[in-house]
PDB file of N, CA, C and O in Angstrom:
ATOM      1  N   UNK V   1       8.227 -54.104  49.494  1.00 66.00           N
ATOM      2  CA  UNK V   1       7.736 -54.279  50.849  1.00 66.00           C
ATOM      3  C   UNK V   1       8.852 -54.138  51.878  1.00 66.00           C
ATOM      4  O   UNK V   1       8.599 -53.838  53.045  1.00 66.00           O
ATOM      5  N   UNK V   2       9.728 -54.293  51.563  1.00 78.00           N
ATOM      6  CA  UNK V   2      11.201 -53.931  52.411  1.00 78.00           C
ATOM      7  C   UNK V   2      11.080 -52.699  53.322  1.00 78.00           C
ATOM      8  O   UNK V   2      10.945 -51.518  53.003  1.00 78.00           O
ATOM      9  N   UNK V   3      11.168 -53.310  54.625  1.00 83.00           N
ATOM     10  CA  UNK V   3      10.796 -51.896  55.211  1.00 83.00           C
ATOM     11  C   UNK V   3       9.349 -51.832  55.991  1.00 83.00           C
ATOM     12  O   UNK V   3       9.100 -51.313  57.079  1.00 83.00           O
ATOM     13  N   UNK V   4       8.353 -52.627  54.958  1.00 87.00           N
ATOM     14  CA  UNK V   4       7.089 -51.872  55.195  1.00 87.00           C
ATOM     15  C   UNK V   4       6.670 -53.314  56.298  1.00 87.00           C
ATOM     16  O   UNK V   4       6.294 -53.162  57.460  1.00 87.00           O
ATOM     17  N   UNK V   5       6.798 -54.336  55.787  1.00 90.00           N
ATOM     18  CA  UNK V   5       6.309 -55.872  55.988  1.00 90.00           C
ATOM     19  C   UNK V   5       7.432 -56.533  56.890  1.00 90.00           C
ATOM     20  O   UNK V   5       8.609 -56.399  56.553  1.00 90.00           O
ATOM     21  N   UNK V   6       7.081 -57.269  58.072  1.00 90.00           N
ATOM     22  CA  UNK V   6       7.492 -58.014  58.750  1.00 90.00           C
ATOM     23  C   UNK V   6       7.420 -59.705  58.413  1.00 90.00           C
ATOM     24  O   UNK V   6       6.457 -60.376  58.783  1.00 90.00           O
ATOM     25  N   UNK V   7       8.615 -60.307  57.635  1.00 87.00           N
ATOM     26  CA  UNK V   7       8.092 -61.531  57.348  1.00 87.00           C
ATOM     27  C   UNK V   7       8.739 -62.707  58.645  1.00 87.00           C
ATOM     28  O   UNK V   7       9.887 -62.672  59.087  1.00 87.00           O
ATOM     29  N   UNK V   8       7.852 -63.512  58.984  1.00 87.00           N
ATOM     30  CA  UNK V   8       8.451 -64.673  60.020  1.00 87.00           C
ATOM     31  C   UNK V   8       8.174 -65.697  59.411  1.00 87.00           C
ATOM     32  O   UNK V   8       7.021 -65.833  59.000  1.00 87.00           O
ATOM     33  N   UNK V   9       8.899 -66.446  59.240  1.00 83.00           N
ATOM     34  CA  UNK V   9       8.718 -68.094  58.523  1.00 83.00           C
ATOM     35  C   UNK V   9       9.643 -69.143  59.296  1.00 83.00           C
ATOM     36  O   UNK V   9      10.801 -69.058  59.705  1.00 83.00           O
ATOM     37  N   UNK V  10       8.606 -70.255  59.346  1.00 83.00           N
ATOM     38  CA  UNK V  10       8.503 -70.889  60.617  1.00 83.00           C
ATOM     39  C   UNK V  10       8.625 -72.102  59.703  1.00 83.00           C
ATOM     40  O   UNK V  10       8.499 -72.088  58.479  1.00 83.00           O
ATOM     41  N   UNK V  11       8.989 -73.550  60.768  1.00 76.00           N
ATOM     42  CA  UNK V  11       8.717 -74.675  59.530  1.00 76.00           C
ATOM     43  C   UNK V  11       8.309 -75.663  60.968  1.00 76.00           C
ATOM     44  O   UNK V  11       9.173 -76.330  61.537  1.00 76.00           O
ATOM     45  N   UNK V  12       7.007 -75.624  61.380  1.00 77.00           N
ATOM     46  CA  UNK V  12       6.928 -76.519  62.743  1.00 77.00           C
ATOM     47  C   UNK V  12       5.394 -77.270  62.539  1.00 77.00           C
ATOM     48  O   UNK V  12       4.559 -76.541  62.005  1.00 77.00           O
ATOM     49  N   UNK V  13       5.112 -78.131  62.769  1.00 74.00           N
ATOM     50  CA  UNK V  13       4.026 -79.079  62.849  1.00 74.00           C
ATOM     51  C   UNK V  13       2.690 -77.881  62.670  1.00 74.00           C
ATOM     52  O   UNK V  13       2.055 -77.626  61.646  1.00 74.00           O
ATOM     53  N   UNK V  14       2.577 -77.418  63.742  1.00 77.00           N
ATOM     54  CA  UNK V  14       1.606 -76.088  64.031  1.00 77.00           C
ATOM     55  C   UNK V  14       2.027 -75.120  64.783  1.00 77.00           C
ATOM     56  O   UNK V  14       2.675 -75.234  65.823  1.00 77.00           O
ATOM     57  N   UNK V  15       1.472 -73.635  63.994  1.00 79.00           N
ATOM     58  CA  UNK V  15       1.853 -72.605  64.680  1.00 79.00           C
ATOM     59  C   UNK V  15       1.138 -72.173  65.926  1.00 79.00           C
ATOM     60  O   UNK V  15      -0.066 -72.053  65.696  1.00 79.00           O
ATOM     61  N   UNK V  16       1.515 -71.854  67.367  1.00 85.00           N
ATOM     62  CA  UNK V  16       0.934 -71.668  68.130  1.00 85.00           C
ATOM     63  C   UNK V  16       0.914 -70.308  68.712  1.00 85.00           C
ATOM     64  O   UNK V  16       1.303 -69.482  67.886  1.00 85.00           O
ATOM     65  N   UNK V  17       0.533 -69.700  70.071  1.00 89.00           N
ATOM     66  CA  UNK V  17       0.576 -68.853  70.557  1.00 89.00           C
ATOM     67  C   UNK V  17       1.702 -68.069  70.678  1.00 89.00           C
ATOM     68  O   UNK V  17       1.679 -66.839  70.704  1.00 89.00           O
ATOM     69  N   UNK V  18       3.165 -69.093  70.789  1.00 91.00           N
ATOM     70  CA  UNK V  18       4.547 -68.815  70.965  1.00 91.00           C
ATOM     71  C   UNK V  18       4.995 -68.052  69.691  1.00 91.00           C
ATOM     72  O   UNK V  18       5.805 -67.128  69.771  1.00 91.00           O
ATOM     73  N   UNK V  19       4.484 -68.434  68.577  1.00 88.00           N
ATOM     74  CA  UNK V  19       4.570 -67.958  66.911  1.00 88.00           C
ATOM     75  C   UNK V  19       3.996 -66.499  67.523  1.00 88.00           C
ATOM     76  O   UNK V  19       4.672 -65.540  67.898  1.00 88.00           O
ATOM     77  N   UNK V  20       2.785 -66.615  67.507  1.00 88.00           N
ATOM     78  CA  UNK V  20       2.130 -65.198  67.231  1.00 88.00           C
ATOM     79  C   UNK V  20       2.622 -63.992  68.766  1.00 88.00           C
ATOM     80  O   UNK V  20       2.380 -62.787  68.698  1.00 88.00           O
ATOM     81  N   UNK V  21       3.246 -64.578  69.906  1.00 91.00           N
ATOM     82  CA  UNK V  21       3.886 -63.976  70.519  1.00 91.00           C
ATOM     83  C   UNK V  21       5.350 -63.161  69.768  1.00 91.00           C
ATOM     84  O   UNK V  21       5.908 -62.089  70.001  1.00 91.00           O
ATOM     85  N   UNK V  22       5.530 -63.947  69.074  1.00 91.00           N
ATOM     86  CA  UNK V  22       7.190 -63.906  68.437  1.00 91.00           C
ATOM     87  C   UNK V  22       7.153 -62.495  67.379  1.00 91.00           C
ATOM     88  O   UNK V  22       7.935 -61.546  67.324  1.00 91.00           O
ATOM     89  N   UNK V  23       6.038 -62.761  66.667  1.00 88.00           N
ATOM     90  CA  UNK V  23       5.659 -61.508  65.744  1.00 88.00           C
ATOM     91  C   UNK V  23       5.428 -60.123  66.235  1.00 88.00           C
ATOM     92  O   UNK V  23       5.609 -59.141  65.515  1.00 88.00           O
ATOM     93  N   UNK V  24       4.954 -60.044  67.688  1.00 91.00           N
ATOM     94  CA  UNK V  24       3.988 -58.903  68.054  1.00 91.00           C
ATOM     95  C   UNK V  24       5.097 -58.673  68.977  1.00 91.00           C
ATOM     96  O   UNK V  24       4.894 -57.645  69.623  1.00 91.00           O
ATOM     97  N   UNK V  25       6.153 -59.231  69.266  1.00 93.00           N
ATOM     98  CA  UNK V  25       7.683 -58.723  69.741  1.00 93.00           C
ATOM     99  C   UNK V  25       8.351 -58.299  68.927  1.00 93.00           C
ATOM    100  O   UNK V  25       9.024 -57.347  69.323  1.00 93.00           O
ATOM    101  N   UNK V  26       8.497 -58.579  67.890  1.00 92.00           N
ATOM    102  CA  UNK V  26       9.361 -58.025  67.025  1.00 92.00           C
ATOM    103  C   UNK V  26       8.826 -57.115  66.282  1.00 92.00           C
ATOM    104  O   UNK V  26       9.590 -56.322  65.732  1.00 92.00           O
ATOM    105  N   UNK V  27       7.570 -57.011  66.100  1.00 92.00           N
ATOM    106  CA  UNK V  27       6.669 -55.713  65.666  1.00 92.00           C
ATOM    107  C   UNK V  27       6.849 -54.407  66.313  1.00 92.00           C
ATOM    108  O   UNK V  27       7.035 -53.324  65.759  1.00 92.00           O
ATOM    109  N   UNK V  28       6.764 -54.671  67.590  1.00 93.00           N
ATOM    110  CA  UNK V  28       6.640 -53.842  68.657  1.00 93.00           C
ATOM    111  C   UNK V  28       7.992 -53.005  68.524  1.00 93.00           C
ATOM    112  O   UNK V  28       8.070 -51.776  68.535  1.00 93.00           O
ATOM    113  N   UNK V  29       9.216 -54.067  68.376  1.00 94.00           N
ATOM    114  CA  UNK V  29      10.782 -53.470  68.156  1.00 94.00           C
ATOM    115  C   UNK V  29      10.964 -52.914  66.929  1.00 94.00           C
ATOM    116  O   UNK V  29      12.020 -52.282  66.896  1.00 94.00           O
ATOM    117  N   UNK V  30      10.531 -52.901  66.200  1.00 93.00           N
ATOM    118  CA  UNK V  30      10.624 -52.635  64.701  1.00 93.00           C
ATOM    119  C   UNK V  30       9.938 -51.905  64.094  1.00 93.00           C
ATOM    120  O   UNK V  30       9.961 -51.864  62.864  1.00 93.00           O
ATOM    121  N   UNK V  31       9.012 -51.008  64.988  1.00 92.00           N
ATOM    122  CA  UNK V  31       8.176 -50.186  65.088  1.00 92.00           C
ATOM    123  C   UNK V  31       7.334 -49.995  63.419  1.00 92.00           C
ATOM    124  O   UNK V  31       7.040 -48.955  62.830  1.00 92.00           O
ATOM    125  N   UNK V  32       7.113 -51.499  62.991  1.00 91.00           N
ATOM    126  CA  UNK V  32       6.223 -51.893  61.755  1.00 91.00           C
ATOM    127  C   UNK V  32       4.824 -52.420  62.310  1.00 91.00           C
ATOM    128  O   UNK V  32       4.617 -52.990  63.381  1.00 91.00           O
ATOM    129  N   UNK V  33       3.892 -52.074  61.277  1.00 90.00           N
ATOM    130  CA  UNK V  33       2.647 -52.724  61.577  1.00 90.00           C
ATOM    131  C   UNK V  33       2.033 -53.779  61.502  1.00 90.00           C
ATOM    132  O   UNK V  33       1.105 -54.150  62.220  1.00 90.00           O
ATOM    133  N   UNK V  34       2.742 -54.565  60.227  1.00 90.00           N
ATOM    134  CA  UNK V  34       2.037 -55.907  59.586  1.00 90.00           C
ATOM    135  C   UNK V  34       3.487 -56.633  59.668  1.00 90.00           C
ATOM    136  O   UNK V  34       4.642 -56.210  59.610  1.00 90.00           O
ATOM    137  N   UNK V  35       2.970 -57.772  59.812  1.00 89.00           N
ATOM    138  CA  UNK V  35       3.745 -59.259  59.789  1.00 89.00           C
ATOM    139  C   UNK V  35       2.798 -60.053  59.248  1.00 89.00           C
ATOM    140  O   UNK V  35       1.575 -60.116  59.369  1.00 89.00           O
ATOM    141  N   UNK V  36       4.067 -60.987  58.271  1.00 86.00           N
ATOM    142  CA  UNK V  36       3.365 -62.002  58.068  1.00 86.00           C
ATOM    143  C   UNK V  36       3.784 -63.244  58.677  1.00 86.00           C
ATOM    144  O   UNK V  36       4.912 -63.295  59.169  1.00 86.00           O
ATOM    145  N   UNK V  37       3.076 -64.182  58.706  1.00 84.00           N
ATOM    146  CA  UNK V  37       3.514 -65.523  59.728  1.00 84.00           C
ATOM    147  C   UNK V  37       3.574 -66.460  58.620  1.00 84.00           C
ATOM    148  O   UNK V  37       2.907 -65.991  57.698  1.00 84.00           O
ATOM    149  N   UNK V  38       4.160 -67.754  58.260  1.00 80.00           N
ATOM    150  CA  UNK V  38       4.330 -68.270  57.340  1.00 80.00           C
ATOM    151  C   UNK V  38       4.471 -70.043  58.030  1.00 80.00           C
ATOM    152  O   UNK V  38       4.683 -70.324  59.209  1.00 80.00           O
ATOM    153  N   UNK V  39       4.381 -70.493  57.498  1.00 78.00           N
ATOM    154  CA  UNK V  39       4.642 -71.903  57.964  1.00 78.00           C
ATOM    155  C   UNK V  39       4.413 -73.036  57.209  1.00 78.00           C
ATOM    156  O   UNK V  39       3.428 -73.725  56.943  1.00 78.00           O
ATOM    157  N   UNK V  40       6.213 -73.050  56.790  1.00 74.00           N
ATOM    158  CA  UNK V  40       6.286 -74.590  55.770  1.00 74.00           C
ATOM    159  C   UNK V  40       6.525 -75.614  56.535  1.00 74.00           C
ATOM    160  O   UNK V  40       7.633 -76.077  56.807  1.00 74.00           O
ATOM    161  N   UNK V  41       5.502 -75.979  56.889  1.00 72.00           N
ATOM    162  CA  UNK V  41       5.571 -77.806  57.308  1.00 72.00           C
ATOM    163  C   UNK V  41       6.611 -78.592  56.562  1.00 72.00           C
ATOM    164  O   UNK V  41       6.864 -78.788  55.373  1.00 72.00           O
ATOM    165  N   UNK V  42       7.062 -78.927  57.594  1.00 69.00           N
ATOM    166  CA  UNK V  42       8.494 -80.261  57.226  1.00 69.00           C
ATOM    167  C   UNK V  42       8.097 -81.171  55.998  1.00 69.00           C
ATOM    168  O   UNK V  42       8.799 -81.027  54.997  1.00 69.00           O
ATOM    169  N   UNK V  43       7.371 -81.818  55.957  1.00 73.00           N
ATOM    170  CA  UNK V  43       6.459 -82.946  55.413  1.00 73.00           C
ATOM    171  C   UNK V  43       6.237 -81.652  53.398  1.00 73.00           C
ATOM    172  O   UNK V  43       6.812 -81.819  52.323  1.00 73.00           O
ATOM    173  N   UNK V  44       5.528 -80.918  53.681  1.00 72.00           N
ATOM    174  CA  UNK V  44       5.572 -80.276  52.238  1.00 72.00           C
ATOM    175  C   UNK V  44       7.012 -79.578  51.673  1.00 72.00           C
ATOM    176  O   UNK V  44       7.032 -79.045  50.564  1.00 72.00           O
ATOM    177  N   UNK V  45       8.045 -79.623  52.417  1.00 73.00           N
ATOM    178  CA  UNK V  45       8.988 -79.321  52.247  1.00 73.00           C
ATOM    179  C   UNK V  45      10.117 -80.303  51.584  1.00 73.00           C
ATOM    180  O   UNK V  45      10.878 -80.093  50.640  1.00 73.00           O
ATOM    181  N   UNK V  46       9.942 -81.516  52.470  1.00 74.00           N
ATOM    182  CA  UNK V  46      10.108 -82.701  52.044  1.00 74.00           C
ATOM    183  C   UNK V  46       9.818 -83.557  50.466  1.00 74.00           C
ATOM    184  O   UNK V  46      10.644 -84.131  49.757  1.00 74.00           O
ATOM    185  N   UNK V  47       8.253 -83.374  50.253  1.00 74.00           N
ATOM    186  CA  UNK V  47       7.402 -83.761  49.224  1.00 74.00           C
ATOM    187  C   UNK V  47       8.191 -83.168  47.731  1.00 74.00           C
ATOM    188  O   UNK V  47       8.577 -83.597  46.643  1.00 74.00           O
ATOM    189  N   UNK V  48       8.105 -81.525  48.746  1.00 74.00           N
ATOM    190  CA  UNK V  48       8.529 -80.564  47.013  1.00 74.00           C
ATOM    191  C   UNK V  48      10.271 -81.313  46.259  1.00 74.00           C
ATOM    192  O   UNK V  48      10.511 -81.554  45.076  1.00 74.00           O
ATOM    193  N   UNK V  49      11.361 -81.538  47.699  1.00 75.00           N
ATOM    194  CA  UNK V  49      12.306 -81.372  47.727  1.00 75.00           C
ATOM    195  C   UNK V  49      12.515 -83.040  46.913  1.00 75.00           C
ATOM    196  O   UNK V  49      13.280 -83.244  45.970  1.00 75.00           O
ATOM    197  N   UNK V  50      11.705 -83.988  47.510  1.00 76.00           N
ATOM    198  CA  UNK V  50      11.967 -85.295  46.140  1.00 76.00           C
ATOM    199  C   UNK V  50      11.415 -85.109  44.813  1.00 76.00           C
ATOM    200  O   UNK V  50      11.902 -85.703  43.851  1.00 76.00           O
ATOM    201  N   UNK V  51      10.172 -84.115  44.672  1.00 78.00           N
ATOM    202  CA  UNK V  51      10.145 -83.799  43.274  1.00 78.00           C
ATOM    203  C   UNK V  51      10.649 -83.257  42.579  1.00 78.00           C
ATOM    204  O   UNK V  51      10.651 -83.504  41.373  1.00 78.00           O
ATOM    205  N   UNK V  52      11.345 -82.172  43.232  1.00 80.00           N
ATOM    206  CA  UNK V  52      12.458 -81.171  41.865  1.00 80.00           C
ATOM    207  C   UNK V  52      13.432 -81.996  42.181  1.00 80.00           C
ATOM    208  O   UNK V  52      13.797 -82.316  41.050  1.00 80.00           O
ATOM    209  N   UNK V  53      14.330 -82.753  43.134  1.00 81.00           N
ATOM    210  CA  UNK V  53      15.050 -83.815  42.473  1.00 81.00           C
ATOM    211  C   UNK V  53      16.780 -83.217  43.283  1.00 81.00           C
ATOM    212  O   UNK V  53      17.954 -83.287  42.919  1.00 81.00           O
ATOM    213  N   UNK V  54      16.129 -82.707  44.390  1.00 79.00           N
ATOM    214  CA  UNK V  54      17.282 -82.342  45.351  1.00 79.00           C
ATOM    215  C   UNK V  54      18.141 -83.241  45.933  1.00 79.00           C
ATOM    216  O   UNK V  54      17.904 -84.278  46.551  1.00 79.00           O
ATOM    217  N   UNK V  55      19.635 -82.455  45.520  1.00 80.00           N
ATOM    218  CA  UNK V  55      20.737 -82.839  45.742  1.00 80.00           C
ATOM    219  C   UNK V  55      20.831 -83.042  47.369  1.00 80.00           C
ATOM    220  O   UNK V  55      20.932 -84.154  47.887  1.00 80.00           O
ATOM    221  N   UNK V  56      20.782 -81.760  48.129  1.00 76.00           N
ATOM    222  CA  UNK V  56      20.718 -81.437  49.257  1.00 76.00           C
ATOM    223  C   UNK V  56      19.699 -80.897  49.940  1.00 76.00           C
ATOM    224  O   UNK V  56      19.378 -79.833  49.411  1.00 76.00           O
ATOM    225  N   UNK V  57      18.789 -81.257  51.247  1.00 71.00           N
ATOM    226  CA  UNK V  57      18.731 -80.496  52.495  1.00 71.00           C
ATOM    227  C   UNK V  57      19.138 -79.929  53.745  1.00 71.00           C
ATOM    228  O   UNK V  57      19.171 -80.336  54.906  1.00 71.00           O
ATOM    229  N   UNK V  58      19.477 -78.724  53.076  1.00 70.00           N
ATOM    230  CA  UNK V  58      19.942 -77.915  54.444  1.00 70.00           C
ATOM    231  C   UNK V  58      18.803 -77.588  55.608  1.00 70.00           C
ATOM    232  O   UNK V  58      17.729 -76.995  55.505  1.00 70.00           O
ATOM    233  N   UNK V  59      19.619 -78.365  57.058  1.00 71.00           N
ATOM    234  CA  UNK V  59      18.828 -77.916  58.483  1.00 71.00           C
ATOM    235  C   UNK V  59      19.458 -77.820  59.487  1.00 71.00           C
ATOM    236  O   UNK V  59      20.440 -78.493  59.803  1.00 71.00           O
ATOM    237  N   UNK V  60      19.089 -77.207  59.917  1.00 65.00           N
ATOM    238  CA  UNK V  60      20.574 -76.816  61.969  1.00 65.00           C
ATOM    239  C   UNK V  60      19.493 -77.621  62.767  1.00 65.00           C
ATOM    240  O   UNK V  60      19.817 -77.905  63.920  1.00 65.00           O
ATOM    241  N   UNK V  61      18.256 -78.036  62.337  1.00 65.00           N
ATOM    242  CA  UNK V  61      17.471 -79.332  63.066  1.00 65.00           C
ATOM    243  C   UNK V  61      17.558 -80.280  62.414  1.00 65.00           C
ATOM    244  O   UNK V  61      16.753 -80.208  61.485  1.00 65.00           O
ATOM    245  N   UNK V  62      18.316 -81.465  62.395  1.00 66.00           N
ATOM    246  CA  UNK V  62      17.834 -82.688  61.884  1.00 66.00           C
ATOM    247  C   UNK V  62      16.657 -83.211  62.272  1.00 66.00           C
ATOM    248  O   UNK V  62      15.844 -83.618  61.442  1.00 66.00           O
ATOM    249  N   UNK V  63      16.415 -83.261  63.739  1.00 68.00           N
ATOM    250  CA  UNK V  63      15.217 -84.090  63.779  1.00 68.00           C
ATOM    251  C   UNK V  63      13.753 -83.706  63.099  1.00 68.00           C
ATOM    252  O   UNK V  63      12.711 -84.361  63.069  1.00 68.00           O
ATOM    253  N   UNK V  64      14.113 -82.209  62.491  1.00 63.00           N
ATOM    254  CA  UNK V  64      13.091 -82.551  61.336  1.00 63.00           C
ATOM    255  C   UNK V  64      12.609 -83.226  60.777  1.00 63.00           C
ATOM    256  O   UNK V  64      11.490 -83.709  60.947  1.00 63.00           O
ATOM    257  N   UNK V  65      13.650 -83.478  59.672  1.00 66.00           N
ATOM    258  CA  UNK V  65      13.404 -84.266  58.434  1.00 66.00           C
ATOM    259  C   UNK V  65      13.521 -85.637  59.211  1.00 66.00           C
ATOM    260  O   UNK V  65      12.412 -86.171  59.203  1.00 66.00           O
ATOM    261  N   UNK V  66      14.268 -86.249  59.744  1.00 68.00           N
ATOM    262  CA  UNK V  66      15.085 -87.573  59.766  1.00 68.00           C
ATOM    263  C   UNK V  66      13.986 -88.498  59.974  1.00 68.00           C
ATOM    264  O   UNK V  66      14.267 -89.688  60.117  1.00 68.00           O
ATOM    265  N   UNK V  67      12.645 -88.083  60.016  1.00 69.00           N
ATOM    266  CA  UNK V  67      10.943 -89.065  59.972  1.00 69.00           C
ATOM    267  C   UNK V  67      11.066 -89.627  58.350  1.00 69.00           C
ATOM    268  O   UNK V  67      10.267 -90.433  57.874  1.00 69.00           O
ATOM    269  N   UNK V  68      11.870 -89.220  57.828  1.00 71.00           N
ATOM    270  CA  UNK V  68      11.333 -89.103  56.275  1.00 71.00           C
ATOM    271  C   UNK V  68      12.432 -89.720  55.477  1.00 71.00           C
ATOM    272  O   UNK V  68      13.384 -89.153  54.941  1.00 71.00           O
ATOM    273  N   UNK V  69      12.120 -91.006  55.498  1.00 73.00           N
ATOM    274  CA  UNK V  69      13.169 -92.290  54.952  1.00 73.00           C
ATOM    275  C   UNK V  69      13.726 -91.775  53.446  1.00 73.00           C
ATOM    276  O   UNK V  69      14.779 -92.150  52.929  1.00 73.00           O
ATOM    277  N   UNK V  70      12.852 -90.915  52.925  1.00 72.00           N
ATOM    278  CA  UNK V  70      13.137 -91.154  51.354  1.00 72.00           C
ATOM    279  C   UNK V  70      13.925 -89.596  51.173  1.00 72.00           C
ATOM    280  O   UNK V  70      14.409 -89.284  50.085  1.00 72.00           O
ATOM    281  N   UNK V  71      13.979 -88.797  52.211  1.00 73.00           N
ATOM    282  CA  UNK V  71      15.061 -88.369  51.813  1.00 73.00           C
ATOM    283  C   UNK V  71      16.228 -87.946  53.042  1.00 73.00           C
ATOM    284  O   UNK V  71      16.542 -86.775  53.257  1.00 73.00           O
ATOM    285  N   UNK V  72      16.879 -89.286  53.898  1.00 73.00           N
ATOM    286  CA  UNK V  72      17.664 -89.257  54.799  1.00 73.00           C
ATOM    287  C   UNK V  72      19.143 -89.164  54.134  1.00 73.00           C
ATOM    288  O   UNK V  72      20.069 -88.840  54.877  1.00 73.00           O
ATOM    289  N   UNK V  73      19.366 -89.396  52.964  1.00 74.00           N
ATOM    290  CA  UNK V  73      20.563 -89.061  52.298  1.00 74.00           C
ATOM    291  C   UNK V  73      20.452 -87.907  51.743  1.00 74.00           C
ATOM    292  O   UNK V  73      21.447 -87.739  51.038  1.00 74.00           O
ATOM    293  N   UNK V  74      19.516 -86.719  51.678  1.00 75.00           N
ATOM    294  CA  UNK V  74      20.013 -85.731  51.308  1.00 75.00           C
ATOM    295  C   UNK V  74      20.684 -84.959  52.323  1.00 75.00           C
ATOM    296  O   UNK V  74      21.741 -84.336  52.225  1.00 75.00           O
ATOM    297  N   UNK V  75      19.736 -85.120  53.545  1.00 74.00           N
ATOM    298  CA  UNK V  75      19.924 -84.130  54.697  1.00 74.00           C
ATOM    299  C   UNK V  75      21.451 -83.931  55.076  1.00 74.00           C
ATOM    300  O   UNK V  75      22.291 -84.826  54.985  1.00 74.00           O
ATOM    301  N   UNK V  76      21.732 -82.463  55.574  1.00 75.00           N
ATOM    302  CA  UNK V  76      23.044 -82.028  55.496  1.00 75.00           C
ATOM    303  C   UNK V  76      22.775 -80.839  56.860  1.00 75.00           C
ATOM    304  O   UNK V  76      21.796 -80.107  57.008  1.00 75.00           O
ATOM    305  N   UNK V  77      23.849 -80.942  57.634  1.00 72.00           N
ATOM    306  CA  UNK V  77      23.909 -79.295  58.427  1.00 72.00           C
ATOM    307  C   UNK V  77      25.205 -78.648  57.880  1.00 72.00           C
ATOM    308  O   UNK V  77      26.103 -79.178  57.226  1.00 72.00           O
ATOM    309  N   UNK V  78      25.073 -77.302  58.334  1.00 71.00           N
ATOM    310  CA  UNK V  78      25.697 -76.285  57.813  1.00 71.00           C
ATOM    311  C   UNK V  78      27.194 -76.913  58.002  1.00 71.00           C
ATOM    312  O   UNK V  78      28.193 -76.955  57.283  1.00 71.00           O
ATOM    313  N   UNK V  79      26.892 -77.353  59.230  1.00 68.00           N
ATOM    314  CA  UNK V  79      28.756 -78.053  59.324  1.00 68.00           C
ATOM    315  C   UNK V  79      29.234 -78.744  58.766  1.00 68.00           C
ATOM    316  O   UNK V  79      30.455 -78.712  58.614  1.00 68.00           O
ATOM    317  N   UNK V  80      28.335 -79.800  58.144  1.00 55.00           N
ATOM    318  CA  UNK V  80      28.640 -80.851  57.545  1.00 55.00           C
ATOM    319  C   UNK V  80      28.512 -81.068  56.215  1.00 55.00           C
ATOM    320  O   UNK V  80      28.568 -82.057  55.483  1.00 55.00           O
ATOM    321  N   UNK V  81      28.257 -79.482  56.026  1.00 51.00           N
ATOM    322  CA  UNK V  81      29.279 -79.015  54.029  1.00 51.00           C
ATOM    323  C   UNK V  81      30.370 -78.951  53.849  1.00 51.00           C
ATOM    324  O   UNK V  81      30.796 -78.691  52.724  1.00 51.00           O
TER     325      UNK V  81
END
């Protein structure tokens, strides 16, 4: 699909108008037809990340995660590797 497919992946509560603005700009530049829009909610990201048993979460947003008591010791920014 390299080439053919526009992927955007998002990780925000809900995707809104601003999302699907974001795609049909960069479509437009990239002179591709299809995008896909994607959106991992914080919260299932979270869930997966105490079950496989993660060392670390990497985010350039903390205030993501930092709702989410059970895993405030993983969280890490890029700087603070």
């Amino acid at each position: 699909v390299e080439g053919e497919v526009l992927v955007e992946l998002k990780c925000v509560d809900r995707l809104g108008n601003v999302h699907l603005a974001q795609c049909l700009n960069q479509l437009k530049a990239s002179g591709l037809s299809v995008c896909l829009l994607v959106n991992f909610d914080d919260a299932l990201i979270t869930r997966c990340a105490v079950k496989a048993g993660a060392d670390v979460l990497l985010t350039w947003n903390l205030k993501d995660f930092t709702r989410f008591k059970e895993v405030a010791r993983l969280i890490k920014t890029p700087a603070g590797l």
